[in-house]
């Protein structure tokens, strides 16, 4: 066997080669793991650090008086394996710039490896042109993150899996379905339930909804929706029998809440007993919370990839911190991340 130093074959290792290999391995194991965050979701970053058993890295991330973003890493990162946790949620552009400047600062401070951990990836819905003369914004953001100097990316429930391919660096794409299915079972009965119907609110989400169904039981229904104009959703048709069942809508995100509310009305009008929604990213743009609270939806389960508002009785948030911490630990130790989902 050729060694990692390419110097010897099995059975003929010289003490010198063995010593060099031992040292290389020890150095690798000792490489410090550091976690930093911008201002998008510091609570999640602190929770992740709690699971990892390390303090959050010290960094100044603020703005100058002229509104330019100001970043300074306030501890030594030379040779370290660094993770920057930053959801690119509202204010989206500002949080993207914070992330880019942090990566740049870490690179220039000689971090050995920089991983951008992006629990919620903004601009994901602009992953293709829907009309002429539009940008492919999700691709441009991927280019910016790579150009800033990220070595790898950790993301969660990207709106379209194709976004992974927008990066020419490794992407670990985590899924929230196991966490949300567990939360659903905890709140609505631990056993597999055959009296539910798991609903994809659009054709793009069928695989996600079916994966959820395999975890909780029940049947599958699919809604065909259209968007007559941006930020407006309309149910066209539905496939599947929902009568007398608890309908569980599974989606990647809730933005205006339009998709959810329209889908819930269509399900209840077709005889569903009640409607519960599970969506990874709770963006809740504009008055979405208010609309949902006043809607016929019974409950929404979401995660803390984006900080969640307090005082919304229908919204229940589960933490993705344990999953992200586990992924970070595995990446640091060069262990499989996909094994988390098998
Ligand atoms: C499909 O476009 C997505 O998976 C979500 O259904 C959508 O982004 C939700 O947006 P809104 O809440 O504004 O309808």
CSV table of C-alpha atoms and ligand atoms in Angstrom, one decimal:
chain,number,residue,atom,x,y,z
A,1,UNK,CA,0.0,0.0,0.0
A,2,UNK,CA,1.3,3.5,-0.9
A,3,UNK,CA,1.3,5.6,2.3
A,4,UNK,CA,-0.2,9.1,2.5
A,5,UNK,CA,3.4,10.3,2.0
A,6,UNK,CA,3.9,8.1,-1.0
A,7,UNK,CA,7.2,6.8,0.4
A,8,UNK,CA,6.8,3.1,1.2
A,9,UNK,CA,4.7,0.0,0.7
A,10,UNK,CA,3.0,-2.1,3.4
A,11,UNK,CA,5.5,-4.2,5.3
A,12,UNK,CA,8.4,-2.0,4.5
A,13,UNK,CA,7.6,1.2,6.5
A,14,UNK,CA,10.7,2.7,7.9
A,15,UNK,CA,10.5,4.2,11.5
A,16,UNK,CA,11.0,7.6,9.9
A,17,UNK,CA,8.0,7.2,7.6
A,18,UNK,CA,5.9,5.9,10.5
A,19,UNK,CA,6.9,8.8,12.7
A,20,UNK,CA,6.0,11.3,9.9
A,21,UNK,CA,2.7,9.6,9.4
A,22,UNK,CA,1.9,9.6,13.1
A,23,UNK,CA,2.8,13.3,13.3
A,24,UNK,CA,0.6,14.2,10.3
A,25,UNK,CA,-2.3,12.3,11.8
A,26,UNK,CA,-1.8,14.0,15.2
A,27,UNK,CA,-1.6,17.4,13.6
A,28,UNK,CA,-4.8,16.7,11.7
A,29,UNK,CA,-6.6,15.6,14.9
A,30,UNK,CA,-5.4,18.6,16.8
A,31,UNK,CA,-6.4,21.2,14.2
A,32,UNK,CA,-8.6,23.5,16.1
A,33,UNK,CA,-12.3,23.7,15.3
A,34,UNK,CA,-13.7,27.3,15.5
A,35,UNK,CA,-17.2,28.5,15.0
A,36,UNK,CA,-18.1,32.1,14.2
A,37,UNK,CA,-21.4,33.8,13.3
A,38,UNK,CA,-22.7,36.9,11.8
A,39,UNK,CA,-25.9,38.7,13.0
A,40,UNK,CA,-28.5,36.6,11.2
A,41,UNK,CA,-29.1,33.9,13.8
A,42,UNK,CA,-26.7,34.2,16.8
A,43,UNK,CA,-29.0,32.2,19.0
A,44,UNK,CA,-28.8,29.2,16.7
A,45,UNK,CA,-25.0,29.6,16.5
A,46,UNK,CA,-24.8,29.6,20.3
A,47,UNK,CA,-26.9,26.5,20.6
A,48,UNK,CA,-24.7,24.7,18.0
A,49,UNK,CA,-21.6,25.7,20.1
A,50,UNK,CA,-23.4,24.3,23.2
A,51,UNK,CA,-23.7,20.9,21.5
A,52,UNK,CA,-20.1,21.1,20.3
A,53,UNK,CA,-18.9,22.0,23.7
A,54,UNK,CA,-16.9,25.0,22.4
A,55,UNK,CA,-17.3,28.8,22.9
A,56,UNK,CA,-18.5,30.9,20.0
A,57,UNK,CA,-15.5,32.5,18.2
A,58,UNK,CA,-15.0,36.2,19.0
A,59,UNK,CA,-15.7,38.5,16.0
A,60,UNK,CA,-16.8,42.0,15.5
A,61,UNK,CA,-19.6,42.1,12.9
A,62,UNK,CA,-21.3,45.5,12.8
A,63,UNK,CA,-21.7,48.6,10.5
A,64,UNK,CA,-19.7,51.7,10.0
A,65,UNK,CA,-21.6,55.0,10.2
A,66,UNK,CA,-21.7,55.1,6.5
A,67,UNK,CA,-23.7,51.8,6.6
A,68,UNK,CA,-20.8,49.7,5.2
A,69,UNK,CA,-20.5,46.3,7.0
A,70,UNK,CA,-17.5,46.1,9.4
A,71,UNK,CA,-15.9,42.8,10.3
A,72,UNK,CA,-13.0,41.9,12.5
A,73,UNK,CA,-12.1,38.4,13.7
A,74,UNK,CA,-10.9,38.9,17.2
A,75,UNK,CA,-9.0,35.7,17.8
A,76,UNK,CA,-6.3,33.8,16.1
A,77,UNK,CA,-7.6,31.4,13.4
A,78,UNK,CA,-4.2,30.5,11.8
A,79,UNK,CA,-4.4,26.8,10.7
A,80,UNK,CA,-7.9,26.3,12.1
A,81,UNK,CA,-10.8,24.5,10.7
A,82,UNK,CA,-13.4,27.3,10.8
A,83,UNK,CA,-17.2,27.2,10.4
A,84,UNK,CA,-19.2,30.4,9.8
A,85,UNK,CA,-22.8,30.1,10.7
A,86,UNK,CA,-25.0,32.5,8.8
A,87,UNK,CA,-28.5,32.2,7.5
A,88,UNK,CA,-29.0,34.6,4.6
A,89,UNK,CA,-32.5,35.6,5.9
A,90,UNK,CA,-33.9,39.1,6.1
A,91,UNK,CA,-32.3,41.6,5.7
A,92,UNK,CA,-31.0,39.1,3.0
A,93,UNK,CA,-28.5,41.3,1.2
A,94,UNK,CA,-27.0,42.6,4.4
A,95,UNK,CA,-26.5,39.1,5.8
A,96,UNK,CA,-25.0,37.9,2.6
A,97,UNK,CA,-22.4,40.7,2.8
A,98,UNK,CA,-21.7,39.8,6.4
A,99,UNK,CA,-21.0,36.2,5.4
A,100,UNK,CA,-18.8,37.2,2.5
A,101,UNK,CA,-16.7,39.6,4.5
A,102,UNK,CA,-16.3,37.1,7.3
A,103,UNK,CA,-15.1,34.5,4.9
A,104,UNK,CA,-12.7,37.0,3.4
A,105,UNK,CA,-11.3,38.0,6.8
A,106,UNK,CA,-10.8,34.4,7.9
A,107,UNK,CA,-9.0,33.5,4.6
A,108,UNK,CA,-6.7,36.5,5.0
A,109,UNK,CA,-6.1,35.5,8.6
A,110,UNK,CA,-4.8,32.1,7.4
A,111,UNK,CA,-7.6,29.8,8.5
A,112,UNK,CA,-6.8,26.4,7.1
A,113,UNK,CA,-10.3,25.7,5.9
A,114,UNK,CA,-13.5,27.8,5.9
A,115,UNK,CA,-16.9,26.2,5.8
A,116,UNK,CA,-19.9,28.4,5.3
A,117,UNK,CA,-22.8,26.9,7.2
A,118,UNK,CA,-26.0,28.4,5.7
A,119,UNK,CA,-29.0,27.0,7.5
A,120,UNK,CA,-31.3,29.1,5.3
A,121,UNK,CA,-30.1,30.1,1.8
A,122,UNK,CA,-31.7,33.3,0.6
A,123,UNK,CA,-32.3,33.9,-3.1
A,124,UNK,CA,-32.9,30.1,-3.5
A,125,UNK,CA,-36.2,30.6,-5.2
A,126,UNK,CA,-34.4,32.6,-8.0
A,127,UNK,CA,-32.6,29.5,-9.2
A,128,UNK,CA,-33.8,29.8,-12.8
A,129,UNK,CA,-35.1,32.4,-15.2
A,130,UNK,CA,-38.9,32.4,-15.3
A,131,UNK,CA,-38.9,35.1,-18.0
A,132,UNK,CA,-36.4,36.7,-20.3
A,133,UNK,CA,-33.8,39.2,-19.0
A,134,UNK,CA,-33.9,38.0,-15.4
A,135,UNK,CA,-30.8,37.0,-13.3
A,136,UNK,CA,-30.2,33.5,-11.8
A,137,UNK,CA,-29.6,35.0,-8.4
A,138,UNK,CA,-29.1,31.8,-6.5
A,139,UNK,CA,-26.1,31.0,-8.8
A,140,UNK,CA,-24.6,34.5,-8.4
A,141,UNK,CA,-24.8,34.2,-4.6
A,142,UNK,CA,-23.1,30.8,-4.9
A,143,UNK,CA,-20.3,32.4,-7.0
A,144,UNK,CA,-19.9,35.2,-4.5
A,145,UNK,CA,-19.5,32.7,-1.6
A,146,UNK,CA,-17.0,30.7,-3.5
A,147,UNK,CA,-15.1,33.8,-4.6
A,148,UNK,CA,-14.9,35.1,-1.1
A,149,UNK,CA,-12.9,31.9,-0.2
A,150,UNK,CA,-15.2,29.3,1.3
A,151,UNK,CA,-13.8,25.8,0.9
A,152,UNK,CA,-17.1,24.1,1.5
A,153,UNK,CA,-20.8,24.8,2.3
A,154,UNK,CA,-23.3,23.2,4.6
A,155,UNK,CA,-26.9,24.0,3.7
A,156,UNK,CA,-30.3,22.8,4.7
A,157,UNK,CA,-33.4,22.1,2.5
A,158,UNK,CA,-32.3,24.2,-0.4
A,159,UNK,CA,-35.4,25.2,-2.4
A,160,UNK,CA,-34.0,23.2,-5.4
A,161,UNK,CA,-31.4,20.5,-5.1
A,162,UNK,CA,-29.8,21.9,-8.3
A,163,UNK,CA,-28.4,24.8,-6.2
A,164,UNK,CA,-25.8,22.3,-4.9
A,165,UNK,CA,-24.4,22.2,-8.4
A,166,UNK,CA,-24.1,26.0,-8.5
A,167,UNK,CA,-21.1,25.6,-6.2
A,168,UNK,CA,-17.8,24.2,-7.5
A,169,UNK,CA,-16.9,23.3,-3.9
A,170,UNK,CA,-18.3,20.5,-1.8
A,171,UNK,CA,-21.9,21.1,-0.5
A,172,UNK,CA,-23.4,19.0,2.4
A,173,UNK,CA,-27.1,19.4,1.9
A,174,UNK,CA,-28.9,18.5,5.1
A,175,UNK,CA,-32.6,17.7,5.4
A,176,UNK,CA,-34.9,18.7,8.2
A,177,UNK,CA,-37.5,16.0,7.5
A,178,UNK,CA,-36.2,13.6,10.2
A,179,UNK,CA,-36.4,16.4,12.8
A,180,UNK,CA,-39.8,17.7,11.7
A,181,UNK,CA,-41.3,14.2,11.4
A,182,UNK,CA,-40.1,13.5,14.9
A,183,UNK,CA,-41.7,16.8,16.2
A,184,UNK,CA,-44.9,15.9,14.4
A,185,UNK,CA,-45.0,12.4,16.0
A,186,UNK,CA,-44.2,13.9,19.4
A,187,UNK,CA,-47.1,16.4,19.1
A,188,UNK,CA,-49.7,14.2,17.3
A,189,UNK,CA,-49.1,10.6,18.3
A,190,UNK,CA,-46.0,8.5,18.3
A,191,UNK,CA,-47.2,5.7,16.1
A,192,UNK,CA,-47.4,5.7,12.4
A,193,UNK,CA,-50.8,7.1,11.6
A,194,UNK,CA,-52.9,5.7,8.8
A,195,UNK,CA,-55.5,8.5,9.2
A,196,UNK,CA,-53.4,11.2,7.8
A,197,UNK,CA,-52.6,12.4,4.3
A,198,UNK,CA,-49.3,14.1,3.6
A,199,UNK,CA,-49.7,16.9,1.1
A,200,UNK,CA,-47.2,18.4,-1.3
A,201,UNK,CA,-48.4,22.0,-2.0
A,202,UNK,CA,-46.7,21.9,-5.4
A,203,UNK,CA,-45.2,19.5,-7.9
A,204,UNK,CA,-41.7,20.4,-6.9
A,205,UNK,CA,-42.1,19.2,-3.4
A,206,UNK,CA,-43.4,15.7,-4.0
A,207,UNK,CA,-40.2,13.8,-3.1
A,208,UNK,CA,-39.9,15.8,0.2
A,209,UNK,CA,-43.6,15.1,1.1
A,210,UNK,CA,-43.3,11.4,0.3
A,211,UNK,CA,-40.1,11.1,2.4
A,212,UNK,CA,-42.1,12.7,5.3
A,213,UNK,CA,-45.0,10.3,4.7
A,214,UNK,CA,-42.6,7.3,4.9
A,215,UNK,CA,-41.6,8.6,8.3
A,216,UNK,CA,-45.1,9.2,9.8
A,217,UNK,CA,-47.4,7.0,7.8
A,218,UNK,CA,-50.6,7.8,5.8
A,219,UNK,CA,-51.2,8.6,2.1
A,220,UNK,CA,-49.9,11.2,-0.3
A,221,UNK,CA,-51.8,14.0,-2.0
A,222,UNK,CA,-50.4,16.5,-4.5
A,223,UNK,CA,-51.6,20.0,-5.2
A,224,UNK,CA,-51.0,21.7,-8.6
A,225,UNK,CA,-50.5,25.4,-8.0
A,226,UNK,CA,-49.8,28.4,-10.1
A,227,UNK,CA,-48.5,31.9,-9.4
A,228,UNK,CA,-50.6,34.5,-11.3
A,229,UNK,CA,-48.1,37.0,-10.1
A,230,UNK,CA,-45.0,37.0,-7.8
A,231,UNK,CA,-45.9,36.3,-4.1
A,232,UNK,CA,-49.4,35.1,-5.0
A,233,UNK,CA,-50.4,31.4,-5.0
A,234,UNK,CA,-53.5,29.8,-6.5
A,235,UNK,CA,-54.5,26.1,-6.2
A,236,UNK,CA,-55.3,24.6,-9.6
A,237,UNK,CA,-56.0,21.0,-8.9
A,238,UNK,CA,-55.4,18.2,-6.3
A,239,UNK,CA,-54.6,14.6,-6.7
A,240,UNK,CA,-55.4,12.2,-3.8
A,241,UNK,CA,-58.3,11.6,-1.4
A,242,UNK,CA,-58.2,13.8,1.7
A,243,UNK,CA,-61.7,13.2,3.1
A,244,UNK,CA,-61.9,12.7,6.9
A,245,UNK,CA,-58.1,12.7,7.2
A,246,UNK,CA,-55.7,15.0,9.0
A,247,UNK,CA,-53.9,16.8,6.2
A,248,UNK,CA,-50.2,17.5,6.8
A,249,UNK,CA,-48.7,20.0,4.3
A,250,UNK,CA,-45.0,19.6,3.9
A,251,UNK,CA,-43.0,22.4,2.3
A,252,UNK,CA,-39.5,23.8,2.3
A,253,UNK,CA,-40.5,27.3,3.3
A,254,UNK,CA,-43.3,29.7,4.2
A,255,UNK,CA,-42.8,33.2,2.8
A,256,UNK,CA,-46.0,35.1,2.4
A,257,UNK,CA,-48.0,32.2,3.7
A,258,UNK,CA,-50.1,32.3,0.5
A,259,UNK,CA,-49.3,28.7,-0.6
A,260,UNK,CA,-50.1,27.3,2.8
A,261,UNK,CA,-53.4,29.2,3.3
A,262,UNK,CA,-54.6,28.4,-0.2
A,263,UNK,CA,-53.7,24.8,0.2
A,264,UNK,CA,-55.3,24.5,3.6
A,265,UNK,CA,-58.6,26.0,2.3
A,266,UNK,CA,-58.6,23.6,-0.7
A,267,UNK,CA,-58.0,20.6,1.6
A,268,UNK,CA,-60.7,21.6,4.1
A,269,UNK,CA,-63.1,22.3,1.3
A,270,UNK,CA,-62.5,18.8,0.0
A,271,UNK,CA,-63.3,17.3,3.4
A,272,UNK,CA,-60.0,17.1,5.3
A,273,UNK,CA,-60.6,17.0,9.1
A,274,UNK,CA,-57.9,19.5,10.0
A,275,UNK,CA,-54.7,20.9,8.5
A,276,UNK,CA,-51.2,21.0,10.0
A,277,UNK,CA,-48.2,22.4,8.2
A,278,UNK,CA,-44.5,21.4,8.4
A,279,UNK,CA,-42.1,23.7,6.7
A,280,UNK,CA,-38.4,24.0,7.3
A,281,UNK,CA,-37.8,27.7,6.8
A,282,UNK,CA,-40.2,30.0,8.5
A,283,UNK,CA,-39.6,33.3,6.6
A,284,UNK,CA,-43.0,34.8,7.5
A,285,UNK,CA,-42.7,37.8,5.2
A,286,UNK,CA,-44.9,40.8,5.8
A,287,UNK,CA,-48.0,40.0,7.6
A,288,UNK,CA,-47.7,36.2,7.1
A,289,UNK,CA,-47.9,35.4,10.8
A,290,UNK,CA,-51.1,37.3,11.2
A,291,UNK,CA,-52.6,35.7,8.1
A,292,UNK,CA,-51.7,32.3,9.3
A,293,UNK,CA,-53.0,32.9,12.8
A,294,UNK,CA,-56.3,34.0,11.3
A,295,UNK,CA,-56.5,31.2,8.8
A,296,UNK,CA,-58.1,27.7,9.1
A,297,UNK,CA,-54.7,26.1,9.6
A,298,UNK,CA,-54.5,24.4,13.0
A,299,UNK,CA,-50.8,24.4,13.6
A,300,UNK,CA,-47.4,25.1,11.8
A,301,UNK,CA,-44.3,23.2,12.7
A,302,UNK,CA,-41.1,25.0,11.5
A,303,UNK,CA,-37.5,25.1,12.5
A,304,UNK,CA,-35.1,27.8,13.8
A,305,UNK,CA,-33.0,28.0,10.6
A,306,UNK,CA,-34.4,31.6,10.7
A,307,UNK,CA,-35.1,33.2,14.1
A,308,UNK,CA,-38.7,32.7,14.9
A,309,UNK,CA,-41.1,35.3,16.3
A,310,UNK,CA,-42.4,34.8,19.8
A,311,UNK,CA,-46.1,35.1,20.6
A,312,UNK,CA,-47.6,33.3,17.6
A,313,UNK,CA,-49.7,30.5,19.2
A,314,UNK,CA,-50.0,28.4,16.0
A,315,UNK,CA,-46.3,28.4,15.2
A,316,UNK,CA,-44.1,25.7,16.9
A,317,UNK,CA,-40.4,25.8,16.2
A,318,UNK,CA,-38.0,22.9,16.6
A,319,UNK,CA,-34.3,23.3,16.7
A,320,UNK,CA,-31.9,22.2,14.0
A,321,UNK,CA,-28.9,22.9,16.2
A,322,UNK,CA,-28.2,19.2,17.1
A,323,UNK,CA,-28.2,18.2,13.4
A,324,UNK,CA,-26.0,21.1,12.4
A,325,UNK,CA,-23.6,20.4,15.3
A,326,UNK,CA,-23.4,16.8,14.3
A,327,UNK,CA,-22.7,17.7,10.7
A,328,UNK,CA,-20.0,20.2,11.7
A,329,UNK,CA,-18.4,17.6,14.0
A,330,UNK,CA,-18.4,15.0,11.2
A,331,UNK,CA,-17.0,17.4,8.7
A,332,UNK,CA,-14.2,18.3,11.1
A,333,UNK,CA,-13.4,14.6,11.7
A,334,UNK,CA,-13.7,13.7,8.0
A,335,UNK,CA,-16.6,11.4,8.7
A,336,UNK,CA,-19.6,10.7,6.5
A,337,UNK,CA,-22.4,13.4,6.6
A,338,UNK,CA,-24.8,11.5,4.4
A,339,UNK,CA,-24.8,8.7,7.0
A,340,UNK,CA,-26.9,11.1,9.1
A,341,UNK,CA,-29.8,10.5,6.8
A,342,UNK,CA,-29.7,6.8,6.1
B,1,LIG,C1,-42.6,26.9,-3.6
B,1,LIG,O1,-42.5,27.8,-4.4
B,1,LIG,C2,-42.1,26.8,-2.2
B,1,LIG,O2,-41.8,25.5,-2.0
B,1,LIG,C3,-43.0,27.3,-1.2
B,1,LIG,O3,-44.3,26.7,-1.4
B,1,LIG,C4,-43.2,28.8,-1.4
B,1,LIG,O4,-42.0,29.4,-1.5
B,1,LIG,C5,-44.0,29.4,-0.2
B,1,LIG,O5,-44.1,30.8,-0.5
B,1,LIG,P1,-45.4,31.6,0.0
B,1,LIG,O6,-45.5,31.3,1.4
B,1,LIG,O7,-45.1,33.0,-0.3
B,1,LIG,O8,-46.5,31.1,-0.8
